[in-house]
Amino acid sequence: VVVRGREVNRVGAGDGVGEIALLRDVPRTATVTALEDVVAYEIGRAPFLEAVTGHSQTSALADRVVAERLAAHR
């Protein structure tokens, strides 16, 4: 995961990317490049929001993840 030319994270099997853009309706905040073959799944914004924000604990966790990742990008 690269932000402004600097590697900020590495993700692996079971990890997700793109949640900040989906949750905040903003352009992508990072570039993710696969270093090996991957199986990736795409979910649209509306079903993602319905799944995540429909439960208060999940919504709170999503907000915390966004805040932590944005803070790490600074």
PDB file of C-alpha atoms in Angstrom, residues 35-69:
ATOM      1  CA  LEU A  35       3.312  -8.587  -5.583  1.00  0.00           C
ATOM      2  CA  GLU A  36       1.945 -12.009  -6.531  1.00  0.00           C
ATOM      3  CA  ASP A  37      -1.225 -13.501  -7.993  1.00  0.00           C
ATOM      4  CA  VAL A  38      -4.378 -12.648  -6.031  1.00  0.00           C
ATOM      5  CA  VAL A  39      -8.044 -13.475  -6.007  1.00  0.00           C
ATOM      6  CA  ALA A  40      -9.899 -10.210  -5.484  1.00  0.00           C
ATOM      7  CA  TYR A  41     -13.567  -9.456  -4.927  1.00  0.00           C
ATOM      8  CA  GLU A  42     -15.322  -6.194  -5.684  1.00  0.00           C
ATOM      9  CA  ILE A  43     -18.285  -4.804  -3.788  1.00  0.00           C
ATOM     10  CA  GLY A  44     -20.264  -1.719  -4.707  1.00  0.00           C
ATOM     11  CA  ARG A  45     -20.630   1.201  -2.340  1.00  0.00           C
ATOM     12  CA  ALA A  46     -24.340   0.735  -1.568  1.00  0.00           C
ATOM     13  CA  PRO A  47     -24.159  -2.930  -0.481  1.00  0.00           C
ATOM     14  CA  PHE A  48     -20.917  -2.258   1.383  1.00  0.00           C
ATOM     15  CA  LEU A  49     -22.479   0.610   3.344  1.00  0.00           C
ATOM     16  CA  GLU A  50     -25.587  -1.426   4.063  1.00  0.00           C
ATOM     17  CA  ALA A  51     -23.490  -4.276   5.441  1.00  0.00           C
ATOM     18  CA  VAL A  52     -21.114  -2.117   7.476  1.00  0.00           C
ATOM     19  CA  THR A  53     -23.256   0.736   8.770  1.00  0.00           C
ATOM     20  CA  GLY A  54     -26.369  -1.325   9.483  1.00  0.00           C
ATOM     21  CA  HIS A  55     -24.916  -2.469  12.820  1.00  0.00           C
ATOM     22  CA  SER A  56     -23.651   0.025  15.394  1.00  0.00           C
ATOM     23  CA  GLN A  57     -20.608  -2.004  16.484  1.00  0.00           C
ATOM     24  CA  THR A  58     -19.513  -2.657  12.911  1.00  0.00           C
ATOM     25  CA  SER A  59     -20.039   0.990  12.010  1.00  0.00           C
ATOM     26  CA  ALA A  60     -17.948   2.131  14.985  1.00  0.00           C
ATOM     27  CA  LEU A  61     -15.176  -0.305  14.058  1.00  0.00           C
ATOM     28  CA  ALA A  62     -15.205   0.940  10.459  1.00  0.00           C
ATOM     29  CA  ASP A  63     -14.880   4.543  11.659  1.00  0.00           C
ATOM     30  CA  ARG A  64     -11.945   3.554  13.871  1.00  0.00           C
ATOM     31  CA  VAL A  65     -10.183   1.725  10.999  1.00  0.00           C
ATOM     32  CA  VAL A  66     -10.603   4.752   8.726  1.00  0.00           C
ATOM     33  CA  ALA A  67      -9.239   7.124  11.376  1.00  0.00           C
ATOM     34  CA  GLU A  68      -6.236   4.873  12.092  1.00  0.00           C
ATOM     35  CA  ARG A  69      -5.366   4.415   8.420  1.00  0.00           C
TER      36      ARG A  69
END
